PDB file of N, CA and C in Angstrom:
ATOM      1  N   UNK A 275      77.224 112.752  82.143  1.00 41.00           N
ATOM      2  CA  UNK A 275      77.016 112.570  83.561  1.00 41.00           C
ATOM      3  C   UNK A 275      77.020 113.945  84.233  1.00 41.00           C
ATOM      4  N   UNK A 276      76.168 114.300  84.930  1.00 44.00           N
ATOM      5  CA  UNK A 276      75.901 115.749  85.841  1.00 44.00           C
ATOM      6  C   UNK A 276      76.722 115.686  86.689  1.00 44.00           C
ATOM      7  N   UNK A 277      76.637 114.311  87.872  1.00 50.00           N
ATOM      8  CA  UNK A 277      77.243 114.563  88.941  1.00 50.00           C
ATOM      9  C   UNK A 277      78.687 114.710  89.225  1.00 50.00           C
ATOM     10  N   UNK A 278      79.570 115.006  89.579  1.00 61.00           N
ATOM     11  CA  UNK A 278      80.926 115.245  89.257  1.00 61.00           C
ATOM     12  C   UNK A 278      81.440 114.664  91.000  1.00 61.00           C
ATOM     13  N   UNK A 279      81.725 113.539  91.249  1.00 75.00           N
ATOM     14  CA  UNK A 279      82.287 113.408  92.426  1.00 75.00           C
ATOM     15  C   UNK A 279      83.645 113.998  92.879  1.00 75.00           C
ATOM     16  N   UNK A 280      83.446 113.940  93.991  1.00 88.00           N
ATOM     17  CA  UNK A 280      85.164 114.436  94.545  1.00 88.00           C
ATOM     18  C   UNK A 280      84.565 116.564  94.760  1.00 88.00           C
ATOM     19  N   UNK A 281      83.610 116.821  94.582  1.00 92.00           N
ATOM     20  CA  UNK A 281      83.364 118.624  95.003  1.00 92.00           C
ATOM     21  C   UNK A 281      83.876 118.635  96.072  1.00 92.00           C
ATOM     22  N   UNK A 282      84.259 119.739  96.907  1.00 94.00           N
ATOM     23  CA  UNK A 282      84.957 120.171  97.786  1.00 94.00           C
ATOM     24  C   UNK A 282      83.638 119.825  98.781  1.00 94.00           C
ATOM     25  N   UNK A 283      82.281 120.216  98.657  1.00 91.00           N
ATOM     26  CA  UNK A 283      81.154 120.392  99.291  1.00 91.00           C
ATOM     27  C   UNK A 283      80.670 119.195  99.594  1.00 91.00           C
ATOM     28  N   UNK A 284      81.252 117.911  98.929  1.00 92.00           N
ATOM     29  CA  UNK A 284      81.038 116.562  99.104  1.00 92.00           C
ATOM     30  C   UNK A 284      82.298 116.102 100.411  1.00 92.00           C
ATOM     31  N   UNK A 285      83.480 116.506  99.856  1.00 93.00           N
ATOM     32  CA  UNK A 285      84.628 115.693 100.372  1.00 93.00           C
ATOM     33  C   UNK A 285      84.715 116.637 102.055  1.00 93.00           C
ATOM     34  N   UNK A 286      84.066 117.124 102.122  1.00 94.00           N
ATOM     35  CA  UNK A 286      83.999 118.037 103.320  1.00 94.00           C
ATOM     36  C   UNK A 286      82.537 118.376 103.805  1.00 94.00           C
ATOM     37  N   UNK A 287      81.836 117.572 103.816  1.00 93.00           N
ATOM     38  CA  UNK A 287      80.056 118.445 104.050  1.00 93.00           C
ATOM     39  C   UNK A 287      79.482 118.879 104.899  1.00 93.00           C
ATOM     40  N   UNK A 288      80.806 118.895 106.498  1.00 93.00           N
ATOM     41  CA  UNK A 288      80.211 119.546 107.620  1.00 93.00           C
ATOM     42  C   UNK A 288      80.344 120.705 107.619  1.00 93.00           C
ATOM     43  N   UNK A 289      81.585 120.790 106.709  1.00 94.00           N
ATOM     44  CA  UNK A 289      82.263 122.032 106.913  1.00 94.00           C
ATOM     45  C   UNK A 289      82.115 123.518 105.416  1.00 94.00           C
ATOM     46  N   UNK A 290      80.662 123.428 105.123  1.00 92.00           N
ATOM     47  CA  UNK A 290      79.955 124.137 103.849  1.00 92.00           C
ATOM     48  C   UNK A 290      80.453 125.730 104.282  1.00 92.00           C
ATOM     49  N   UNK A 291      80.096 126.184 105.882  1.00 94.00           N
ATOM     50  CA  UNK A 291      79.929 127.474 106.166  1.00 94.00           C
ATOM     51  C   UNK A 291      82.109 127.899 105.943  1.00 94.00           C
ATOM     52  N   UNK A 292      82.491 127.090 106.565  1.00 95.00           N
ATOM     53  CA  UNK A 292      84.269 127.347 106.511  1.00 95.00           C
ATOM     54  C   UNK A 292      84.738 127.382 105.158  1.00 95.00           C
ATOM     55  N   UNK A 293      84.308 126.323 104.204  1.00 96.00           N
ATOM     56  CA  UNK A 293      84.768 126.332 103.012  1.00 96.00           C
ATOM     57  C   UNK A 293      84.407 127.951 102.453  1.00 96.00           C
ATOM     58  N   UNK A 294      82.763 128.592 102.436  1.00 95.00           N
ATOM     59  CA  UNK A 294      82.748 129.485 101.644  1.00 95.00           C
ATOM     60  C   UNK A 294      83.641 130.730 102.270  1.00 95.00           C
ATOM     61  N   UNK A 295      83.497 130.695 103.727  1.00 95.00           N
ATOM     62  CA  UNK A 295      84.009 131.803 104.257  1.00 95.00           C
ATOM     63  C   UNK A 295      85.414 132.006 104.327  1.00 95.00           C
ATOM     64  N   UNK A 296      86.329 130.952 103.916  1.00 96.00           N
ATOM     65  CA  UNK A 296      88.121 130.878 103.776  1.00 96.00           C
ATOM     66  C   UNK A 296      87.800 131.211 102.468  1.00 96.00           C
ATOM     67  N   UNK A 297      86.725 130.809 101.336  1.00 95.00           N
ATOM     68  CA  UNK A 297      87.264 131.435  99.716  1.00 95.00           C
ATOM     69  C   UNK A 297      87.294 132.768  99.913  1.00 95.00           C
ATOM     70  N   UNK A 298      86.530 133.430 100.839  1.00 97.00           N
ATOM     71  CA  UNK A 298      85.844 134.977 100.645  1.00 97.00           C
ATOM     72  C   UNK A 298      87.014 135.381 101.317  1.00 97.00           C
ATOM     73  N   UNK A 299      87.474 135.103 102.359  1.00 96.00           N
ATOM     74  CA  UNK A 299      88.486 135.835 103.482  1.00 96.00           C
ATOM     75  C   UNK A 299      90.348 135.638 103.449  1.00 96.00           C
ATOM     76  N   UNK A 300      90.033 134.282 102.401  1.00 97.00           N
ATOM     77  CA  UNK A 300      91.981 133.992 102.500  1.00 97.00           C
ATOM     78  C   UNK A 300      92.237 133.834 100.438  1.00 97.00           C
ATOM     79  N   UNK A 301      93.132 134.493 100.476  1.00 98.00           N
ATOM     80  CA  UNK A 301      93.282 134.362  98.951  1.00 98.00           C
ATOM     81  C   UNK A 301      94.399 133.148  98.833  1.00 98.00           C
ATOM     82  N   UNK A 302      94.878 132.692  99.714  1.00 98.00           N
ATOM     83  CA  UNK A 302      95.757 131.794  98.890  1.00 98.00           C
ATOM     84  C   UNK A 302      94.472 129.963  99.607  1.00 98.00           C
ATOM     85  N   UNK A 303      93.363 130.065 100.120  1.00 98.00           N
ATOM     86  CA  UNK A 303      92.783 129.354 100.177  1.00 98.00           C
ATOM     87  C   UNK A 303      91.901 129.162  99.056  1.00 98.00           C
ATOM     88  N   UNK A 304      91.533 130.207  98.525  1.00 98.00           N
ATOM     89  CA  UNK A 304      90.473 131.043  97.581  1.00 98.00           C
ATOM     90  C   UNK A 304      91.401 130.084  96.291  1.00 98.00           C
ATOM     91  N   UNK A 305      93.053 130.126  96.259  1.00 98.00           N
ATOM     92  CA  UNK A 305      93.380 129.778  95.490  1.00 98.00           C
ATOM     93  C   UNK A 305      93.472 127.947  95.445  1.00 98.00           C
ATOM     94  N   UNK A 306      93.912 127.796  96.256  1.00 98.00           N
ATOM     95  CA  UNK A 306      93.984 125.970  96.039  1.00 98.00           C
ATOM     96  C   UNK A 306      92.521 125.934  95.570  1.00 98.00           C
ATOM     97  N   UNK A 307      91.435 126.157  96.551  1.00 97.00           N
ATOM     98  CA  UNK A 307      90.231 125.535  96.278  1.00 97.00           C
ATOM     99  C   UNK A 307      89.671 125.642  94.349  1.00 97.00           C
ATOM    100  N   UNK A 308      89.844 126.887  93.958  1.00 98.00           N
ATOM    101  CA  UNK A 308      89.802 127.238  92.676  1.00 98.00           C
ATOM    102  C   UNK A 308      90.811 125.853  91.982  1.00 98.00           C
ATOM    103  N   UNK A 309      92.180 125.862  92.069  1.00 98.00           N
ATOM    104  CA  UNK A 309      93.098 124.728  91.555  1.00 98.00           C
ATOM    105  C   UNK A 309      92.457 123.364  91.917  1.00 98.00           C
ATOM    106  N   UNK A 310      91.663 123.284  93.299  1.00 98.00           N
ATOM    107  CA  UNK A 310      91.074 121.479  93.170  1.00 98.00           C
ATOM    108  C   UNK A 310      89.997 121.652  92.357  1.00 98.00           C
ATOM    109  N   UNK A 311      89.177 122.415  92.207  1.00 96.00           N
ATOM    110  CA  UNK A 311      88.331 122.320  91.042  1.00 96.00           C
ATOM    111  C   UNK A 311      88.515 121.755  89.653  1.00 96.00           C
ATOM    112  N   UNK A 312      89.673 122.674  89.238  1.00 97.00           N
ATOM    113  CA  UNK A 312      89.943 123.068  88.265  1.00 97.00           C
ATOM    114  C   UNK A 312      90.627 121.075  87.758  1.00 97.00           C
ATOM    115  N   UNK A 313      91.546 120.683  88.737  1.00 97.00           N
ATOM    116  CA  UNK A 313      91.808 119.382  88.571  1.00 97.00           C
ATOM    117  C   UNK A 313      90.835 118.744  88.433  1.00 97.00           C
ATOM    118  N   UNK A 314      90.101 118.716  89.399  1.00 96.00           N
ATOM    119  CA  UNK A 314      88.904 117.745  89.336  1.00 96.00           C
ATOM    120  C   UNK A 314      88.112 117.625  88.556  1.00 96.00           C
ATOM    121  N   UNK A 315      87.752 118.688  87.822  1.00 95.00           N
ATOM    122  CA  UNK A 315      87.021 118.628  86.783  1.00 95.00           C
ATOM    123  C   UNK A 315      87.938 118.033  85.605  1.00 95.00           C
ATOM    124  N   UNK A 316      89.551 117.954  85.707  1.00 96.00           N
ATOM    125  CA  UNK A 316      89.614 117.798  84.074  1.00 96.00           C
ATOM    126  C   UNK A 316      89.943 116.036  84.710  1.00 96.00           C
ATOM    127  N   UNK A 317      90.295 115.537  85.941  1.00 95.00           N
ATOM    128  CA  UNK A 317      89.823 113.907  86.146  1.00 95.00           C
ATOM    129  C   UNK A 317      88.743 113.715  85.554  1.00 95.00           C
ATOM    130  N   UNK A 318      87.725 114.294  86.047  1.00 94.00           N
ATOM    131  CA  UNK A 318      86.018 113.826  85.774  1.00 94.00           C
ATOM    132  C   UNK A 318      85.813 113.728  83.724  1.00 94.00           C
ATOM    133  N   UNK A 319      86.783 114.600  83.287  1.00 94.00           N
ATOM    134  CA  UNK A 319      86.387 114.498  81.767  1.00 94.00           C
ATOM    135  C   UNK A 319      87.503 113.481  81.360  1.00 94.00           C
ATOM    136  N   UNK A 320      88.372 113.255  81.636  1.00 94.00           N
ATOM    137  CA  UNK A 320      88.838 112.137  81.414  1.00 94.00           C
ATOM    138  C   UNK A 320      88.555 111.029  82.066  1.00 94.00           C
ATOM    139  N   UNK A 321      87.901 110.195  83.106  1.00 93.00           N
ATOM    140  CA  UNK A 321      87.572 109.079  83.739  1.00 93.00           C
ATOM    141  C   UNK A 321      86.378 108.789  83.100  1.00 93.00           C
ATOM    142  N   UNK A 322      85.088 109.775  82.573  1.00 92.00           N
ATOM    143  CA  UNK A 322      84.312 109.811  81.758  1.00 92.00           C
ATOM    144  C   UNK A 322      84.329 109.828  79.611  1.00 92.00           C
ATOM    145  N   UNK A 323      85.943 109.786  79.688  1.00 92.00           N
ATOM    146  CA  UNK A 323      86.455 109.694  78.490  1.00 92.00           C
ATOM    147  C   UNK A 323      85.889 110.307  77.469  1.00 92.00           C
ATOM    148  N   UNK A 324      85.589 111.789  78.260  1.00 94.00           N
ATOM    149  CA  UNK A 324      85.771 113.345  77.136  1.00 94.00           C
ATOM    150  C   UNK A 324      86.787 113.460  76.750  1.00 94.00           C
ATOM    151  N   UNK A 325      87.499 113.605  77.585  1.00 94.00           N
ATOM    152  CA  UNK A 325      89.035 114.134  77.023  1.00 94.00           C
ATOM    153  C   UNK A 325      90.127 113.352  77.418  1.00 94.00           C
ATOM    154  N   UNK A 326      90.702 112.571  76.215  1.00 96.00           N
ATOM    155  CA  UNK A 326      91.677 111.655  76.378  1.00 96.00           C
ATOM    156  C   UNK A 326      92.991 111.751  76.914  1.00 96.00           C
ATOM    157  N   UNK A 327      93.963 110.947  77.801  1.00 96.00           N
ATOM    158  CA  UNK A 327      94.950 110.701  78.533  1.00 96.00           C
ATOM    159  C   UNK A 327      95.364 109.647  79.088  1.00 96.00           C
ATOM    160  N   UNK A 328      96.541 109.713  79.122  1.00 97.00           N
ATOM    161  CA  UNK A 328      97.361 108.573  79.485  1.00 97.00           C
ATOM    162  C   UNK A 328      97.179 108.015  80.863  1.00 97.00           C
ATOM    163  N   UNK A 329      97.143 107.036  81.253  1.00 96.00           N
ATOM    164  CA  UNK A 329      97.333 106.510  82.633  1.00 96.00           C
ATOM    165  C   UNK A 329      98.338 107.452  83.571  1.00 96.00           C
ATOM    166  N   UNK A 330      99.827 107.862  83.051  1.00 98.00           N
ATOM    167  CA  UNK A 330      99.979 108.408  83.613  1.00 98.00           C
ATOM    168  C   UNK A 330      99.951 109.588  84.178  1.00 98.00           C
ATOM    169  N   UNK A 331      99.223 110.558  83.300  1.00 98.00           N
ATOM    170  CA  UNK A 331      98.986 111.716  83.260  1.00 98.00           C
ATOM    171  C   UNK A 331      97.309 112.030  84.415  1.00 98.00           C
ATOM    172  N   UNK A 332      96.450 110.656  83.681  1.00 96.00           N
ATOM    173  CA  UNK A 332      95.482 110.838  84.943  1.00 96.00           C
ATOM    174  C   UNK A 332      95.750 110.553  86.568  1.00 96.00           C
ATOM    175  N   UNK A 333      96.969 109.387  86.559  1.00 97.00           N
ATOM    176  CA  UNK A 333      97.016 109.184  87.858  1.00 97.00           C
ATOM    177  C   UNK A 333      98.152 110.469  88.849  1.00 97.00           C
ATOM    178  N   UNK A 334      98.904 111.572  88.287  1.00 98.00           N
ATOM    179  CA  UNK A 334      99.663 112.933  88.287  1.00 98.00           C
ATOM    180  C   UNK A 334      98.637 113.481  88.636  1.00 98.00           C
ATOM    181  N   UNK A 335      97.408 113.872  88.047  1.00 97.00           N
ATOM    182  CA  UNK A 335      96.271 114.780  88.492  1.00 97.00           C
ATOM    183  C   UNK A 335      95.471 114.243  89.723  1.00 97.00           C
ATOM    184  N   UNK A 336      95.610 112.684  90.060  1.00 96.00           N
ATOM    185  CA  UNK A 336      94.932 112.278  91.116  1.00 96.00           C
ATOM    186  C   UNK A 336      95.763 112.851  92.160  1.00 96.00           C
ATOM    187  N   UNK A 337      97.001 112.686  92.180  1.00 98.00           N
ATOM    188  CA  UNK A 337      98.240 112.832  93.414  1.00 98.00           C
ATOM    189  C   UNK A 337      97.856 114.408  93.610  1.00 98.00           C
ATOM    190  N   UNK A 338      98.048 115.211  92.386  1.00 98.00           N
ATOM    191  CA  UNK A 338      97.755 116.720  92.560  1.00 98.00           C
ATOM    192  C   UNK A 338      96.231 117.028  93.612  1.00 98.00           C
ATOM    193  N   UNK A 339      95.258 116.704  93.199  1.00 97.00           N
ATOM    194  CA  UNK A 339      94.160 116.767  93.766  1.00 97.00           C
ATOM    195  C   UNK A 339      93.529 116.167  94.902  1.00 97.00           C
ATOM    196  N   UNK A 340      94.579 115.485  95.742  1.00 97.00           N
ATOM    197  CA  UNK A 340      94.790 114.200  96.568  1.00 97.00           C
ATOM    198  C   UNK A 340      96.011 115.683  97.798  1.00 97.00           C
ATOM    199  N   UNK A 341      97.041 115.977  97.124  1.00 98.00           N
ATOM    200  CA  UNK A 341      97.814 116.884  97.689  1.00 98.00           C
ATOM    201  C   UNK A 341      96.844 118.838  98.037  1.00 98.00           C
ATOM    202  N   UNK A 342      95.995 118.897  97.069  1.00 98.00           N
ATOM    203  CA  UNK A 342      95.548 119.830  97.172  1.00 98.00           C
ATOM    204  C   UNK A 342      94.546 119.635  98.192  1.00 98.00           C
ATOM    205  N   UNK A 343      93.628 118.573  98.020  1.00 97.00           N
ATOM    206  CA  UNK A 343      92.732 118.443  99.808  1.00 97.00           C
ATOM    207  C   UNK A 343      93.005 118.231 100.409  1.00 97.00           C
ATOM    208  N   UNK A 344      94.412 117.541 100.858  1.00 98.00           N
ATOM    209  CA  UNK A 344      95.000 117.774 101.891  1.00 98.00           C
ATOM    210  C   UNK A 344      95.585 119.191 102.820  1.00 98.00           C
ATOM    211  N   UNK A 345      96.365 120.049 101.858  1.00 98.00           N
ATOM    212  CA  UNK A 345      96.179 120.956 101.997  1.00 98.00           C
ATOM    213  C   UNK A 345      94.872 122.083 102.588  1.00 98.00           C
ATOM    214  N   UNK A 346      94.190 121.869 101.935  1.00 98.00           N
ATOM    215  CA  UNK A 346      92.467 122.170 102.209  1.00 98.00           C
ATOM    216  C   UNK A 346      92.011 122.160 103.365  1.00 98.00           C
ATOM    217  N   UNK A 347      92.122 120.580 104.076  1.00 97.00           N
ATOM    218  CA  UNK A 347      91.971 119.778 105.064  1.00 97.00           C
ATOM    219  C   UNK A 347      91.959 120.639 106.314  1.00 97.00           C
ATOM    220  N   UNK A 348      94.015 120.813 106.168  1.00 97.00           N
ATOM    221  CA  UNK A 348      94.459 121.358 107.318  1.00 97.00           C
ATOM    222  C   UNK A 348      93.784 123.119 107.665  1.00 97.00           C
ATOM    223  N   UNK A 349      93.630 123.484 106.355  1.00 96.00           N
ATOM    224  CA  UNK A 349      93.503 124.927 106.597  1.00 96.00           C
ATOM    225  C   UNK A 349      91.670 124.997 107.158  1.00 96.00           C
ATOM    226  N   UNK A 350      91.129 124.288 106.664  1.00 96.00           N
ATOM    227  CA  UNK A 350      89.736 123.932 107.411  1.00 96.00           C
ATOM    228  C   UNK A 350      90.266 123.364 108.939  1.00 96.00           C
ATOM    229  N   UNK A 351      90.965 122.705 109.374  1.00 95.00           N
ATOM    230  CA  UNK A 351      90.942 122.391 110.684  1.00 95.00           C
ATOM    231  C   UNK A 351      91.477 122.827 111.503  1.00 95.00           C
ATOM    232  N   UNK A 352      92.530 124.272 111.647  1.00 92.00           N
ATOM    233  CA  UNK A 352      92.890 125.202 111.722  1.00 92.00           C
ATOM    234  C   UNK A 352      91.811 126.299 112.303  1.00 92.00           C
ATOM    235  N   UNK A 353      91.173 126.472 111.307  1.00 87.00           N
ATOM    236  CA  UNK A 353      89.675 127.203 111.183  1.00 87.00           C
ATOM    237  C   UNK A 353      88.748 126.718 112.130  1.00 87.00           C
ATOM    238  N   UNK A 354      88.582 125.727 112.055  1.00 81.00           N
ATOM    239  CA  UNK A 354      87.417 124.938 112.782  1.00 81.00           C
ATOM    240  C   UNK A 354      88.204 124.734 114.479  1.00 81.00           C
ATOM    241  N   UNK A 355      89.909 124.688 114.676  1.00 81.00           N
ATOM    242  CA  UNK A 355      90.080 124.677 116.084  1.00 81.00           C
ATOM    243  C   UNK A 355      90.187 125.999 116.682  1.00 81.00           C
ATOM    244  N   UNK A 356      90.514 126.771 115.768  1.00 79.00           N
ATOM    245  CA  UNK A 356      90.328 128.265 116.476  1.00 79.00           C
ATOM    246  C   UNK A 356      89.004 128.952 116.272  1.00 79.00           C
ATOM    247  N   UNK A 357      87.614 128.364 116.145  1.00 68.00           N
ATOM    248  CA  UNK A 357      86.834 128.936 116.091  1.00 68.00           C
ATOM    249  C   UNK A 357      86.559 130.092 114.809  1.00 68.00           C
ATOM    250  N   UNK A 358      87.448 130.052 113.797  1.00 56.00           N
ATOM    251  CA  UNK A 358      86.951 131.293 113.094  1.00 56.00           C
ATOM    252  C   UNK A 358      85.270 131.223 112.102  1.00 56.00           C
TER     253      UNK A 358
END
């Protein structure tokens, strides 16, 4: 499967120009966003049953990646109320 749901560029799609410009300008944004990737992709190979795991171990990476766009969220709306 190509498509990989849950991208940052999906779960956020108004906000394409803030996302790239907080990776380039804030390093600890630069960093979650890198870490929701990095989760998300290893959900997507296990929900697609590349790489095997336990129920509980996939539903730990949902909470993680669930906590990390949240995170995300705020620092985009932050951004977006102060105009940067």
């Amino acid at each position: 499967m190509s498509h990989v749901p849950h991208e940052l560029h999906e779960e956020f799609p108004d906000a394409a120009d803030a996302l790239h410009s907080l990776k380039i300008s804030d390093a600890h944004f630069a960093k979650l966003a890198e870490e929701y990737h990095v989760i998300n992709r290893e959900i997507h190979r296990i929900e697609t049953e590349i790489e095997p795991a336990s129920d509980e171990a996939l539903e730990d990476l949902k909470k993680k990646r669930l906590s990390l766009k949240d995170q995300i969220a705020a620092m985009l709306a932050v951004t977006e109320s102060t105009g940067s």
